[in-house]
XYZ file of N, CA, C and O in Angstrom:
620
model
N -63.855 -188.006 144.651
C -62.920 -189.118 144.549
C -62.861 -189.624 143.448
O -63.705 -190.606 143.051
N -62.251 -189.736 142.165
C -62.580 -190.875 141.334
C -61.046 -191.531 140.974
O -60.023 -191.888 141.838
N -61.491 -193.320 140.593
C -60.280 -194.102 140.789
C -59.920 -194.411 139.769
O -60.157 -193.927 138.161
N -58.367 -194.450 139.390
C -57.643 -194.689 138.443
C -57.863 -195.942 137.870
O -57.501 -197.341 138.433
N -57.792 -195.840 136.366
C -57.994 -196.929 135.388
C -56.451 -198.328 135.480
O -55.327 -197.217 136.237
N -56.841 -198.992 135.756
C -55.315 -200.241 136.142
C -54.513 -199.839 135.487
O -53.023 -200.367 135.708
N -54.250 -199.453 134.092
C -53.616 -199.533 133.219
C -52.485 -197.960 133.239
O -51.594 -197.313 132.769
N -53.117 -196.983 133.775
C -52.590 -195.290 134.583
C -51.718 -195.462 135.125
O -51.329 -195.919 135.707
N -50.024 -195.477 134.307
C -48.975 -195.742 135.267
C -48.201 -194.095 135.949
O -47.194 -194.468 137.004
N -49.273 -193.115 135.365
C -48.595 -191.699 136.203
C -49.649 -190.944 136.232
O -50.904 -191.151 135.885
N -49.765 -189.859 136.912
C -50.572 -189.228 137.476
C -50.008 -187.631 137.925
O -49.307 -187.304 137.951
N -51.260 -186.957 137.674
C -50.404 -185.602 137.353
C -50.716 -184.893 139.149
O -51.563 -186.172 140.269
N -50.473 -184.439 139.546
C -50.552 -183.503 140.406
C -51.909 -183.404 141.324
O -51.977 -183.986 142.411
N -53.046 -182.798 140.334
C -53.801 -182.916 140.896
C -54.868 -184.134 141.168
O -55.834 -184.562 141.871
N -54.698 -185.689 140.363
C -55.064 -186.688 140.172
C -54.356 -187.490 141.441
O -55.028 -188.236 142.580
N -53.217 -187.306 141.837
C -52.613 -187.794 143.569
C -52.889 -187.044 144.745
O -53.408 -187.831 145.602
N -53.407 -185.679 144.038
C -54.458 -185.289 145.291
C -55.807 -185.620 145.619
O -55.958 -185.723 147.100
N -56.090 -185.557 144.858
C -57.393 -186.454 144.941
C -57.650 -187.475 145.443
O -58.222 -187.605 146.370
N -56.427 -188.718 144.832
C -56.618 -190.074 144.997
C -56.080 -190.410 146.695
O -56.437 -190.904 147.148
N -55.106 -189.201 147.202
C -54.584 -189.578 148.222
C -54.717 -188.384 149.454
O -55.058 -188.926 150.344
N -55.857 -188.147 149.265
C -56.639 -186.863 150.242
C -55.716 -185.399 150.635
O -55.666 -185.060 151.804
N -54.437 -185.505 150.033
C -53.146 -184.446 150.414
C -53.414 -183.621 149.484
O -53.755 -183.756 148.111
N -53.157 -182.335 150.123
C -53.432 -181.083 149.093
C -52.139 -181.071 147.816
O -51.012 -181.593 148.669
N -52.063 -180.514 147.328
C -51.554 -180.046 146.006
C -50.198 -179.624 146.680
O -49.092 -179.566 146.456
N -50.563 -178.507 147.177
C -48.911 -177.871 148.574
C -48.597 -178.728 148.952
O -47.275 -178.492 149.126
N -49.122 -179.562 149.804
C -48.399 -180.633 150.892
C -47.782 -181.557 150.182
O -46.360 -181.926 150.164
N -47.407 -181.943 148.660
C -47.363 -182.607 147.982
C -46.091 -182.257 147.571
O -45.136 -182.384 147.412
N -46.253 -181.186 147.044
C -45.302 -180.158 146.673
C -43.721 -180.104 147.753
O -42.981 -180.024 147.152
N -44.429 -179.832 149.262
C -43.768 -179.910 149.930
C -42.759 -180.918 149.808
O -41.712 -181.131 150.613
N -43.928 -182.366 150.440
C -42.912 -183.338 150.322
C -41.846 -184.027 149.081
O -41.076 -184.186 149.294
N -42.039 -183.258 148.156
C -41.047 -183.262 146.892
C -39.672 -182.395 147.289
O -38.789 -183.286 147.288
N -39.879 -181.218 147.503
C -38.997 -180.525 148.060
C -38.007 -180.901 149.043
O -36.840 -180.846 149.331
N -38.796 -181.649 150.195
C -38.127 -182.681 151.406
C -37.703 -183.769 150.696
O -37.104 -184.101 151.697
N -37.744 -184.345 149.899
C -36.898 -185.288 149.052
C -38.008 -187.260 149.366
O -37.437 -187.654 149.711
N -39.327 -186.817 150.152
C -39.980 -187.466 150.811
C -40.430 -188.460 149.738
O -40.790 -189.447 149.303
N -41.430 -188.076 148.242
C -41.818 -188.639 146.839
C -40.914 -187.857 145.787
O -40.328 -186.880 146.187
N -40.828 -188.566 144.634
C -40.630 -188.029 143.423
C -41.350 -188.143 142.267
O -42.120 -188.342 141.772
N -41.234 -186.842 141.501
C -42.088 -187.029 140.375
C -40.920 -186.388 138.859
O -39.572 -186.194 139.262
N -41.178 -186.620 137.712
C -41.139 -186.369 136.337
C -41.242 -185.620 135.693
O -42.469 -185.324 136.145
N -41.059 -184.343 134.987
C -41.500 -183.293 134.696
C -41.739 -183.490 133.050
O -40.279 -184.188 132.892
N -42.853 -183.344 132.595
C -43.272 -183.171 131.002
C -42.344 -182.285 130.696
O -41.941 -181.306 130.744
N -42.350 -182.113 128.845
C -41.540 -181.122 128.371
C -43.104 -179.759 128.619
O -41.905 -178.578 128.126
N -44.042 -179.591 128.834
C -43.981 -178.542 129.279
C -44.238 -177.884 130.695
O -44.657 -177.511 131.795
N -43.055 -178.898 131.480
C -42.581 -178.463 132.934
C -43.749 -179.050 133.928
O -44.008 -178.228 134.958
N -44.772 -179.832 133.357
C -46.002 -180.029 134.688
C -45.098 -181.623 135.164
O -44.436 -182.522 134.821
N -45.826 -181.795 136.539
C -45.297 -183.106 137.232
C -45.696 -183.665 136.749
O -47.047 -183.878 137.148
N -45.264 -185.412 136.848
C -45.879 -186.625 136.499
C -45.734 -187.716 137.709
O -43.829 -187.809 137.692
N -46.396 -188.106 138.161
C -45.911 -189.052 139.416
C -46.259 -190.463 139.101
O -47.244 -190.771 138.355
N -45.388 -191.489 139.381
C -45.998 -192.533 139.258
C -46.330 -193.326 140.129
O -47.239 -192.921 140.886
N -47.620 -193.985 139.960
C -48.801 -194.773 140.277
C -48.389 -195.211 141.936
O -49.174 -195.137 143.056
N -47.131 -195.266 142.072
C -46.557 -195.952 143.413
C -46.489 -195.094 144.265
O -46.479 -194.906 145.717
N -46.609 -193.743 144.273
C -46.701 -192.892 144.675
C -47.537 -193.013 145.821
O -47.321 -192.329 146.477
N -48.998 -193.273 145.377
C -50.174 -193.334 146.276
C -50.352 -194.041 147.655
O -49.902 -193.049 148.447
N -49.127 -195.197 147.210
C -48.445 -195.731 148.576
C -47.428 -195.071 148.991
O -47.426 -194.657 150.485
N -46.700 -194.317 148.890
C -45.534 -193.389 150.020
C -46.539 -192.637 150.528
O -45.635 -192.300 151.479
N -47.315 -191.568 149.785
C -47.805 -190.417 149.747
C -49.131 -191.233 151.688
O -48.413 -190.707 152.929
N -49.098 -192.058 151.296
C -50.412 -193.127 152.476
C -49.318 -193.530 153.415
O -49.820 -193.452 154.813
N -48.537 -193.894 153.099
C -46.745 -194.159 154.136
C -46.503 -192.935 154.976
O -46.399 -193.258 156.345
N -46.715 -191.736 154.316
C -45.891 -190.544 154.884
C -47.152 -190.129 155.843
O -46.724 -189.345 157.093
N -48.581 -189.748 155.385
C -49.263 -189.827 156.186
C -49.478 -190.521 157.230
O -49.932 -189.240 158.384
N -50.169 -191.871 157.084
C -49.877 -192.344 158.688
C -48.868 -192.566 159.439
O -48.834 -192.311 160.927
N -47.591 -192.337 159.261
C -46.697 -192.209 160.213
C -46.793 -191.047 160.304
O -45.563 -190.509 161.538
N -46.756 -189.924 159.809
C -46.802 -188.336 160.713
C -48.042 -188.757 161.424
O -47.926 -187.364 162.298
N -49.436 -189.181 161.192
C -50.323 -188.755 162.467
C -49.712 -189.602 163.050
O -50.151 -189.383 164.316
N -49.001 -190.407 163.439
C -48.496 -190.898 164.849
C -47.362 -190.621 165.317
O -47.042 -190.805 166.158
N -47.047 -189.362 164.545
C -46.232 -188.269 165.045
C -44.663 -188.550 164.791
O -43.840 -187.874 165.449
N -44.131 -189.599 163.921
C -43.480 -189.355 163.400
C -42.493 -187.898 162.929
O -43.343 -188.170 161.702
N -41.807 -187.467 163.008
C -41.121 -186.565 161.976
C -40.797 -186.799 160.489
O -40.294 -187.928 160.228
N -41.006 -185.994 159.965
C -40.848 -186.231 158.259
C -39.584 -186.152 157.861
O -39.620 -186.684 157.320
N -38.178 -185.901 158.530
C -37.185 -185.778 158.923
C -36.682 -187.701 158.696
O -36.065 -188.432 157.711
N -37.590 -188.288 159.462
C -37.253 -189.165 160.125
C -38.020 -190.428 158.946
O -37.504 -191.467 158.486
N -39.118 -189.934 158.635
C -40.037 -190.859 157.114
C -39.343 -190.595 156.170
O -39.221 -191.388 155.691
N -38.612 -189.161 156.097
C -37.289 -189.570 155.288
C -36.586 -190.715 154.832
O -35.995 -191.014 153.778
N -35.385 -190.371 156.215
C -34.849 -191.597 156.113
C -35.113 -192.720 155.646
O -34.455 -193.309 155.025
N -36.084 -193.085 156.724
C -36.905 -194.561 155.673
C -37.423 -194.915 154.745
O -37.282 -195.864 153.725
N -38.175 -194.107 154.123
C -38.311 -194.107 152.274
C -37.414 -193.941 152.151
O -37.305 -194.556 150.504
N -35.992 -193.452 152.035
C -34.530 -193.389 151.135
C -34.202 -194.747 151.493
O -33.774 -195.144 150.336
N -34.590 -195.761 152.233
C -34.314 -197.471 152.081
C -35.114 -197.964 150.648
O -34.585 -198.935 150.713
N -36.232 -197.560 150.046
C -36.877 -198.441 149.652
C -36.071 -197.908 148.025
O -35.880 -196.622 148.023
N -36.510 -199.350 147.016
C -35.421 -198.802 145.957
C -36.542 -197.712 145.031
O -37.497 -197.438 145.562
N -35.654 -197.110 144.070
C -36.504 -195.776 143.381
C -37.883 -196.850 143.249
O -37.800 -197.379 142.255
N -38.730 -195.739 143.117
C -39.986 -196.040 142.720
C -41.100 -197.263 142.900
O -41.954 -197.456 142.427
N -39.964 -197.825 143.871
C -41.138 -198.795 144.890
C -42.179 -198.735 145.726
O -42.088 -197.551 146.383
N -43.239 -199.303 145.674
C -44.927 -198.826 146.861
C -43.741 -199.545 148.193
O -43.483 -200.798 148.450
N -43.995 -198.947 149.155
C -44.449 -199.507 150.601
C -45.010 -201.020 150.785
O -45.992 -200.949 150.706
N -44.979 -201.555 151.159
C -44.946 -202.866 151.153
C -45.557 -203.393 152.991
O -44.976 -202.602 153.697
N -45.940 -204.486 153.076
C -46.338 -204.788 154.391
C -45.523 -204.877 155.319
O -44.897 -204.318 156.284
N -44.229 -205.234 154.366
C -42.726 -206.083 154.998
C -41.974 -204.966 155.295
O -41.309 -204.577 156.558
N -42.085 -203.564 154.447
C -41.867 -202.598 155.111
C -42.058 -201.906 155.957
O -41.365 -200.466 156.512
N -43.270 -201.435 156.282
C -44.050 -200.727 157.132
C -43.366 -201.510 158.462
O -43.360 -201.320 159.544
N -43.584 -202.574 158.970
C -43.131 -203.255 159.778
C -41.793 -203.250 160.014
O -41.408 -203.159 161.739
N -40.741 -203.178 158.947
C -39.202 -202.796 159.424
C -39.692 -201.291 159.433
O -38.320 -200.900 160.595
N -40.264 -200.360 159.131
C -39.865 -199.565 159.354
C -40.616 -198.881 161.539
O -40.063 -198.464 162.271
N -41.394 -199.526 161.017
C -42.355 -199.570 162.739
C -41.398 -199.779 163.736
O -41.176 -199.375 164.943
N -40.919 -201.169 163.618
C -39.783 -201.503 164.276
C -38.275 -200.408 164.728
O -38.193 -200.332 165.382
N -38.289 -200.225 163.231
C -36.982 -198.525 163.798
C -37.798 -197.949 164.717
O -36.529 -196.957 165.200
N -38.381 -197.401 164.665
C -39.506 -195.897 165.275
C -39.683 -196.856 166.919
O -40.119 -196.018 167.443
N -39.848 -197.755 166.340
C -40.464 -198.334 168.358
C -40.147 -197.713 169.385
O -39.903 -197.464 170.404
N -38.113 -197.440 169.105
C -37.457 -196.812 170.565
C -37.614 -195.359 170.446
O -37.855 -194.989 171.798
N -37.485 -194.745 169.469
C -38.514 -193.464 169.092
C -39.427 -193.504 169.876
O -39.386 -192.360 170.961
N -40.374 -194.068 169.197
C -41.827 -193.917 170.053
C -41.441 -194.304 171.580
O -42.297 -193.580 172.728
N -40.701 -195.042 172.423
C -41.039 -195.602 173.875
C -40.280 -194.887 174.203
O -40.918 -193.965 175.498
N -39.400 -194.109 173.509
C -38.467 -192.660 174.671
C -39.711 -191.276 174.185
O -39.529 -190.881 175.853
N -40.620 -191.058 173.509
C -41.472 -189.993 174.089
C -42.310 -190.540 174.571
O -42.879 -189.105 175.800
N -43.586 -191.750 175.304
C -43.849 -191.928 176.091
C -43.359 -191.967 177.415
O -43.911 -191.154 178.039
N -41.806 -192.155 177.380
C -41.757 -192.188 178.612
C -41.464 -190.895 179.451
O -41.521 -190.327 180.123
N -41.140 -190.206 178.423
C -40.860 -188.704 178.414
C -42.084 -188.298 178.189
O -42.024 -186.933 179.886
N -43.205 -188.603 178.149
C -44.702 -187.987 178.589
C -45.055 -188.223 179.704
O -45.542 -187.471 180.413
N -44.506 -189.776 180.295
C -45.135 -189.752 181.506
C -44.270 -189.211 182.597
O -45.358 -188.825 183.379
N -43.210 -188.629 182.011
C -42.834 -188.063 183.211
C -43.406 -186.269 184.258
O -43.019 -185.975 184.312
N -43.351 -186.221 182.203
C -43.858 -184.662 182.336
C -45.838 -184.829 182.800
O -45.879 -184.212 183.520
N -45.928 -185.500 182.557
C -47.626 -185.595 183.385
C -47.015 -186.265 184.915
O -47.273 -185.357 186.248
N -46.314 -187.003 185.208
C -46.016 -187.335 187.228
C -45.476 -185.830 187.628
O -45.775 -185.472 188.602
N -44.698 -185.137 186.933
C -44.151 -183.932 187.544
C -45.373 -182.801 187.572
O -44.932 -182.054 188.310
N -45.655 -182.695 186.571
C -47.245 -181.245 186.346
C -48.029 -181.948 187.603
O -48.434 -180.485 187.811
N -48.364 -183.049 187.750
C -48.958 -183.001 188.957
C -49.073 -182.154 190.509
O -49.639 -182.131 191.103
N -47.776 -182.164 190.609
C -47.697 -181.780 191.859
C -46.884 -180.206 191.788
O -47.756 -179.347 192.565
N -45.890 -180.279 191.045
C -45.535 -178.251 190.930
C -44.702 -177.985 189.940
O -43.858 -179.044 189.420
N -45.029 -177.278 188.424
C -44.311 -177.208 187.331
C -42.779 -176.572 187.743
O -42.372 -176.436 186.622
N -42.885 -176.388 189.048
C -41.701 -175.772 189.046
C -41.073 -174.192 188.707
O -40.597 -173.528 189.568
N -42.100 -173.466 187.990
C -41.715 -172.198 188.067
C -42.773 -171.251 188.521
O -42.582 -169.996 188.638
N -43.691 -171.820 189.527
C -44.890 -170.818 190.332
C -46.137 -170.645 189.573
O -46.982 -169.917 190.185
N -46.012 -170.456 188.417
C -47.324 -170.038 187.434
C -48.100 -170.198 188.009
O -50.075 -170.212 187.648
N -48.349 -171.957 188.037
C -49.774 -172.315 188.020
C -49.758 -173.466 189.295
O -50.214 -174.161 190.129
N -48.745 -172.761 190.504
C -48.681 -173.975 191.468
C -48.208 -172.907 192.529
O -47.969 -172.976 193.379
N -49.201 -171.425 192.972
C -49.169 -170.820 193.761
C -48.823 -171.105 195.366
O -48.762 -170.814 196.588
N -50.136 -172.465 195.373
C -50.104 -172.741 196.362
C -49.016 -173.178 197.181
O -48.496 -173.718 198.823
N -48.307 -173.546 196.883
C -47.475 -174.868 196.830
C -46.063 -174.295 196.680
O -45.208 -174.510 197.566
N -45.797 -173.228 195.869
C -44.428 -172.224 196.313
C -43.878 -172.186 197.063
O -42.382 -172.685 197.007
N -44.833 -171.527 197.282
C -44.422 -171.355 199.561
C -43.134 -172.432 199.559
O -42.301 -172.026 200.690
N -44.238 -173.643 199.991
C -43.820 -174.571 200.243
C -42.161 -175.248 199.566
O -41.523 -175.680 200.394
N -42.545 -175.712 198.780
C -41.353 -176.575 197.624
C -40.844 -175.841 197.066
O -39.728 -175.913 196.920
N -40.290 -174.427 196.660
C -39.770 -173.348 196.052
C -39.725 -172.025 196.428
O -39.811 -171.344 196.148
N -39.138 -171.836 197.915
C -38.969 -171.016 198.770
C -38.068 -169.570 198.322
O -37.151 -170.003 197.885
N -37.879 -168.768 198.287
C -37.828 -167.342 197.760
C -37.058 -167.565 196.560
O -36.058 -167.548 195.594
N -37.657 -168.661 195.457
C -38.092 -168.995 194.212
C -36.001 -169.660 193.788
O -35.360 -168.866 192.708
N -35.828 -170.608 194.286
C -34.602 -171.224 194.338
C -34.510 -171.681 193.003
O -33.699 -171.278 192.644
N -35.339 -171.927 192.410
C -35.680 -172.511 190.510
C -34.990 -171.408 190.001
O -34.517 -172.150 188.924
N -35.036 -170.289 190.130
C -35.237 -168.823 189.315
C -33.765 -169.241 189.160
O -33.644 -168.526 188.257
N -33.013 -169.663 189.999
C -31.467 -169.133 190.107
C -30.668 -170.406 188.836
O -29.578 -169.847 188.081
N -31.703 -171.269 188.645
C -31.339 -172.094 187.895
C -31.709 -172.271 186.307
O -31.670 -172.742 184.891
N -32.460 -170.616 185.475
C -32.981 -170.463 184.854
C -34.662 -170.546 184.536
O -34.909 -170.410 185.531
N -34.550 -169.782 183.604
C -36.482 -169.543 183.562
C -37.069 -170.811 183.248
O -36.094 -171.788 183.130
N -38.343 -170.817 182.799
C -39.351 -171.821 182.918
C -39.417 -172.514 184.195
O -38.963 -172.916 185.297
N -39.905 -174.137 184.129
C -40.661 -174.852 184.491
C -39.393 -175.480 184.726
O -39.385 -176.824 184.316
N -38.553 -175.508 185.903
C -37.231 -176.121 186.440
C -37.792 -177.687 186.527
O -37.375 -178.564 186.256
N -39.211 -178.130 187.438
C -39.286 -179.286 187.561
C -40.205 -180.173 187.093
O -39.750 -181.375 186.816
N -40.337 -179.299 185.670
C -41.212 -180.414 184.590
C -40.257 -180.919 184.295
O -40.647 -182.181 183.477
N -39.656 -180.253 183.288
C -38.560 -180.586 182.385
C -37.153 -181.332 183.268
O -36.458 -180.364 183.548
N -37.009 -182.212 182.665
C -35.295 -182.865 183.218
C -34.666 -182.361 181.872
O -34.725 -182.231 180.727
N -32.917 -182.288 182.646
C -32.476 -181.831 181.642
C -32.081 -182.935 180.043
O -32.016 -181.817 179.390
N -32.046 -183.466 180.593
C -32.517 -184.640 179.036
C -33.605 -184.474 178.248
O -34.269 -184.732 177.181
N -35.091 -183.781 178.601
C -35.832 -183.492 178.174
C -35.680 -181.964 177.298
O -36.868 -181.701 176.878
N -35.317 -181.608 177.457
C -34.876 -180.035 176.957
C -34.169 -180.051 175.843
O -33.165 -180.622 175.929
N -34.619 -179.562 174.611
C -33.481 -179.806 173.494
C -33.760 -179.116 172.510
O -34.639 -177.984 172.807
């Protein structure tokens, strides 16, 4: 990885990939999704503002936490054009996501608790199904692990 001189205001896709640790193909994908922007030179080459480095770091960190790219894009859209995410921006974004993250945690805890007894379809609980689900009554309600997923968990 090479460092950029302070006076460099635009980066090629290769420089952005090198500095951010994100492949050029992923950067093009982010751009197609509207997460980052570039301008095109007369030769149709991409040029990214230096601030895009922080935007890419924000995208990577957020996605690593399990935030969907569509949600990341909605939050990044709140930034002024060409602005880099700041500490205050990150705090506001994490506040916006706390409800979604808490709902995901609650869903995972419900799944963990349900999974320990019987997943409801019999495939992993042969010993218990004769007692818990005689005659495969749960099969009348459709395929899959009926007890593992509550109606609000299936989407």
